[in-house]
C-alpha positions as MATLAB code, in Angstrom:
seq = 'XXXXXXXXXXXXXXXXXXXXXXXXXXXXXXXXXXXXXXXXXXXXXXXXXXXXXXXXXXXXXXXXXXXXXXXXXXXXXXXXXXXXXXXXXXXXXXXXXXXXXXXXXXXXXXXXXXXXXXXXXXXXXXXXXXXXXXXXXXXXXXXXXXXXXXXXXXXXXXXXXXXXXXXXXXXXXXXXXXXXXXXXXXXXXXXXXXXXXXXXXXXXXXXXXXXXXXXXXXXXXXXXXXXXXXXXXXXXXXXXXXXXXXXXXXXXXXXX';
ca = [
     -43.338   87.846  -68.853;
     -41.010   88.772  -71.442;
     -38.050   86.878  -71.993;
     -35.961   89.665  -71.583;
     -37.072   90.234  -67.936;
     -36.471   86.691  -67.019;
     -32.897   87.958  -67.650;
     -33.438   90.412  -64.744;
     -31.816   89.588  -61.111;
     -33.190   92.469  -59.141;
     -33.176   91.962  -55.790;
     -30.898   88.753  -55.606;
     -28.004   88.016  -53.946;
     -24.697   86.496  -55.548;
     -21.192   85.517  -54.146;
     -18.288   85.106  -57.025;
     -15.540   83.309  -55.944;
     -12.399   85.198  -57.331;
     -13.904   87.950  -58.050;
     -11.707   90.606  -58.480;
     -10.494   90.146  -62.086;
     -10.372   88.220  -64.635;
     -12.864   85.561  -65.767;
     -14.766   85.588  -62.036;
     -15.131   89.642  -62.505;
     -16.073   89.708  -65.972;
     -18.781   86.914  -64.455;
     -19.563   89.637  -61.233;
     -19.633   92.364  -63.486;
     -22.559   90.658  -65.704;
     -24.540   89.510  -62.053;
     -24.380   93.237  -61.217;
     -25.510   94.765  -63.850;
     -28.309   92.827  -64.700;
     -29.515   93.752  -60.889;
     -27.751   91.330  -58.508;
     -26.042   92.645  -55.300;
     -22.465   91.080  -55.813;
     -20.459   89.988  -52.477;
     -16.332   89.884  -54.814;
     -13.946   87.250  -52.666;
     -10.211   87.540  -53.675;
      -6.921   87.393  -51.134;
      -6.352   91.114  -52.054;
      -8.146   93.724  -50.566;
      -6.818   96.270  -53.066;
      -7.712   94.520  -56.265;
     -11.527   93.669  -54.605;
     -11.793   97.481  -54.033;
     -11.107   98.281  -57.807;
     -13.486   95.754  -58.725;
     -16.067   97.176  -56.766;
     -14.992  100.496  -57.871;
     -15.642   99.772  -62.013;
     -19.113   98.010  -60.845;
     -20.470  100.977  -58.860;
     -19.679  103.194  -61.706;
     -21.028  101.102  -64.145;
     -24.756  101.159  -61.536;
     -24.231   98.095  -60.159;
     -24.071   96.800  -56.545;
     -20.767   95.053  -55.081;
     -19.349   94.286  -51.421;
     -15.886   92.842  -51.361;
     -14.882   89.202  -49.079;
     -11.096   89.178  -48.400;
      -9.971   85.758  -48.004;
      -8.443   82.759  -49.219;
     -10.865   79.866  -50.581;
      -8.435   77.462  -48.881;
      -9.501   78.599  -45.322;
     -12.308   76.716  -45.320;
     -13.959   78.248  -42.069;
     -13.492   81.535  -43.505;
     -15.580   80.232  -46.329;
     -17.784   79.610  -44.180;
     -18.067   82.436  -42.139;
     -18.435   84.815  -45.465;
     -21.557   82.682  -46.249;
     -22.489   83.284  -42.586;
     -21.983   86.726  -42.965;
     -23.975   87.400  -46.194;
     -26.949   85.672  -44.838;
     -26.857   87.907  -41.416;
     -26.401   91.078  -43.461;
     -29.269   90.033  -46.467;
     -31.069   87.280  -45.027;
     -30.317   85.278  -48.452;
     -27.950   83.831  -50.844;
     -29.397   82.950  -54.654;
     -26.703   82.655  -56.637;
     -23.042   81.130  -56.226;
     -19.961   81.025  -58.384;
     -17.346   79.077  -57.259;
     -14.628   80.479  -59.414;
     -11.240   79.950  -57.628;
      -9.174   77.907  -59.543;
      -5.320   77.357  -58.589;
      -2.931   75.615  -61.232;
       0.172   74.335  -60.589;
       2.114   73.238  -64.480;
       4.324   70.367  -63.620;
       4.341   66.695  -63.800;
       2.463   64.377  -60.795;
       6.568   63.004  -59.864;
       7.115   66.618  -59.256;
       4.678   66.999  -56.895;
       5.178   66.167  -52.977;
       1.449   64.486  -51.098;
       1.180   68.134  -49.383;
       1.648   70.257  -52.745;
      -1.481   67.845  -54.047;
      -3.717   68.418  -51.342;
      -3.065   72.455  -51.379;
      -3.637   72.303  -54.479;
      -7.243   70.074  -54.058;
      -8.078   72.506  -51.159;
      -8.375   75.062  -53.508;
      -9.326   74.022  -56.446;
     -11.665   71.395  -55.199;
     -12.374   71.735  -51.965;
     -13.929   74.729  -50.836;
     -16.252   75.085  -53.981;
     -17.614   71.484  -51.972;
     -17.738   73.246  -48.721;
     -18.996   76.711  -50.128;
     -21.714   75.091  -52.174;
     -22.784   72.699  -49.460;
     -23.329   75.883  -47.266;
     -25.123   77.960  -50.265;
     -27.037   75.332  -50.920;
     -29.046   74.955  -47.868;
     -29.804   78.770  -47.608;
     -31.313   78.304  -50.879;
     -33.327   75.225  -50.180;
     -35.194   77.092  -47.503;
     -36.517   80.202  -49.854;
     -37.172   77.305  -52.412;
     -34.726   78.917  -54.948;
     -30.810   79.332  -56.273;
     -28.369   79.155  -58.432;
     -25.104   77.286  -58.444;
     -22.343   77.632  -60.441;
     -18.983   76.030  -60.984;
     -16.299   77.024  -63.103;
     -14.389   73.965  -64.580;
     -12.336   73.498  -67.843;
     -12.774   71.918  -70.991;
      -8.765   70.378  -69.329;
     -11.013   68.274  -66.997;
     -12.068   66.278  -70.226;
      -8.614   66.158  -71.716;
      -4.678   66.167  -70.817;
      -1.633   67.458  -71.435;
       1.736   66.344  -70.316;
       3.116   68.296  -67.448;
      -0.116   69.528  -65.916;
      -1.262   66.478  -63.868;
      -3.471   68.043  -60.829;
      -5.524   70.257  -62.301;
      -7.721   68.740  -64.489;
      -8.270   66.124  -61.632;
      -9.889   68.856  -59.622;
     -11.647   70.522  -61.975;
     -13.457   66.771  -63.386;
     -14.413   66.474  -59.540;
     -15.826   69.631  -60.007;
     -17.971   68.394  -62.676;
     -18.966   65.452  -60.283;
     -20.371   68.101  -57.673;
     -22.306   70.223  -59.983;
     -24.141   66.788  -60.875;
     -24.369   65.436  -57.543;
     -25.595   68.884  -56.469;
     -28.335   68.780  -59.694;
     -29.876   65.865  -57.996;
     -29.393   66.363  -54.388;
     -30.844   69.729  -54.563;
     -33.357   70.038  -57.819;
     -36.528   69.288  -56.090;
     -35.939   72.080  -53.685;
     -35.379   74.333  -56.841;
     -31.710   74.872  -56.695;
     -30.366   74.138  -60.293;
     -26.071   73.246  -60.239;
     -24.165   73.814  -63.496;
     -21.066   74.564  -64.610;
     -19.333   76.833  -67.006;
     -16.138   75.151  -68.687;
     -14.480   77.685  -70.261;
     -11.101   77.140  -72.961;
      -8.320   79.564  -73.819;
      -9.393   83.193  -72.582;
      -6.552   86.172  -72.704;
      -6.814   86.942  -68.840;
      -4.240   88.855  -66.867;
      -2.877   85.326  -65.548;
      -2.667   84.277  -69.225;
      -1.214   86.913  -70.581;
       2.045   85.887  -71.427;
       0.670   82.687  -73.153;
      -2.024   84.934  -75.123;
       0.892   86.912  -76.363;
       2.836   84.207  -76.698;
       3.304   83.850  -80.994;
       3.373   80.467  -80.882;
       0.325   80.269  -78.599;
      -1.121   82.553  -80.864;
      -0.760   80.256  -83.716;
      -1.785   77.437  -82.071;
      -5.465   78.701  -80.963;
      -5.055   79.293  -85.172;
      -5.387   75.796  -85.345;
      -6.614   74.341  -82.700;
      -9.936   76.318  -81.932;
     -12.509   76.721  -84.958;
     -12.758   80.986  -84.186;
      -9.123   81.091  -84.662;
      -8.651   82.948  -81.297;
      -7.982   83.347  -77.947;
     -11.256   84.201  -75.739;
     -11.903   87.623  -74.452;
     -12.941   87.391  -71.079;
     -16.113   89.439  -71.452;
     -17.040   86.576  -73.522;
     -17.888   84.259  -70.274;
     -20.276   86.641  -69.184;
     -23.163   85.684  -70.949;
     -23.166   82.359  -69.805;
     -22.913   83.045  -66.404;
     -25.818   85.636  -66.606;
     -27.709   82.717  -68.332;
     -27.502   80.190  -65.788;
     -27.805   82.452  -63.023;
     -31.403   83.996  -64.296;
     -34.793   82.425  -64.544;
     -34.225   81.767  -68.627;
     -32.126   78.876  -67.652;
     -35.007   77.770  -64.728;
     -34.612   74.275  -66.437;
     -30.923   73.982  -67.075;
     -29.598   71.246  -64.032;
     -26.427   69.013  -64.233;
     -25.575   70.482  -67.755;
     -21.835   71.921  -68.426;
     -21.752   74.585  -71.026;
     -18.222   74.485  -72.571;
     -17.359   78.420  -74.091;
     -14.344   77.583  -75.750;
     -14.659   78.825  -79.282;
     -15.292   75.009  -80.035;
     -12.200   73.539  -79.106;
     -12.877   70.846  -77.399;
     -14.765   69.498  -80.347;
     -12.059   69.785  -83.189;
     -10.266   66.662  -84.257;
];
């Protein structure tokens, strides 16, 4: 088979967890058109239906999920759902990813734990669910989007990363709870990318500057630039790839 074709998800089925823009549709978009059928969660219906809308023009195959990754049993009643309707479930991106800028004192017990539900969470309870549909056809994908933050701090920005390294910690428990039932778990870390939520840092001159120096490319990421990672851990190139974290961050994480 040519390595090209291993490329090729015809005939799967893949959920994206905040899917409706940004980094998780850029990630959707890629799944669709290299032949998934792509089930888009997001709290608004309106933005899921655009979504959908640029996919099917583009060829590809979407169905949207309205809900919020914090209602856990709606979660799991979407996973229920796709695997009455297709009878499978090969791929998962647990995208979702709330952040909440402030220091820990400014944070009450019950802003924490919304924030963990989130953040944290449901990617355990969505990928606890995925994962067993997969172990019975002997196959799937799983895939977490972290942050190269979850290796590193900043002052005033004290939950997040804490979710997002326990994030790490599933996609590795997953790798070995799951492997010899050939479910691979890995996770995308991804650095500065010029989404819609971003964009007033990415606009930002002095936040401009400072990618300058701080990440070798001297950029901002676009957010088509996730894409191909996703596509590669989700297809049969990456068959081998299990517990690994791919940071896309223009090298950031690595500059002294």
């Amino acid at each position: 088979m040519s390595i090209f074709n291993r490329f090729s998800l015809d005939g799967r089925v893949a959920l994206v967890t905040g899917g409706g823009r940004g980094l998780g549709f850029e990630m959707a978009r890629a799944l669709a058109e290299a032949g998934a059928h792509v089930v888009l969660t997001g709290r608004t219906a309106e933005t899921l239906d655009k979504a959908i809308a640029a996919i099917a023009k583009a060829g590809g195959k979407a169905q949207a999920a309205a809900f919020d990754v914090a209602d856990i049993d709606a979660g799991r009643a979407v996973v229920a759902d796709i695997r009455k309707m297709h009878g499978r479930l090969d791929i998962l991106v647990n995208n979702v990813g709330a952040r909440d800028r402030r220091p820990l004192a400014a944070f009450d017990d019950r802003e924490i734990l919304d924030l963990i539900r989130t953040d944290l969470l449901s990617a355990i309870s969505l990928s606890r669910d995925a994962a067993e549909i997969m172990k019975e056809r002997g196959h799937g994908r799983l895939i977490a989007v972290t942050s190269i933050i979850g290796d590193m701090a900043m002052p005033g920005d004290a939950v997040y990363p804490v979710a997002k390294q326990g994030m790490t910690g599933l996609v590795r428990s997953l790798a070995v709870e799951y492997g010899a039932f050939g479910v691979t778990s890995n996770a995308i870390a991804p650095g500065m990318f010029a989404t819609e939520t971003n964009a007033a840092l990415s606009e930002n001159p002095d936040m401009i500057a400072f990618a300058r120096r701080r990440v070798p490319l001297e950029r901002w990421g676009r957010p088509e630039e996730i894409a191909g990672a996703a596509l590669f851990l989700a297809s049969d190139t990456a068959s081998f790839v299990n517990g690994h974290v791919l940071t896309v961050d223009g090298g950031m994480s690595v500059r002294m």
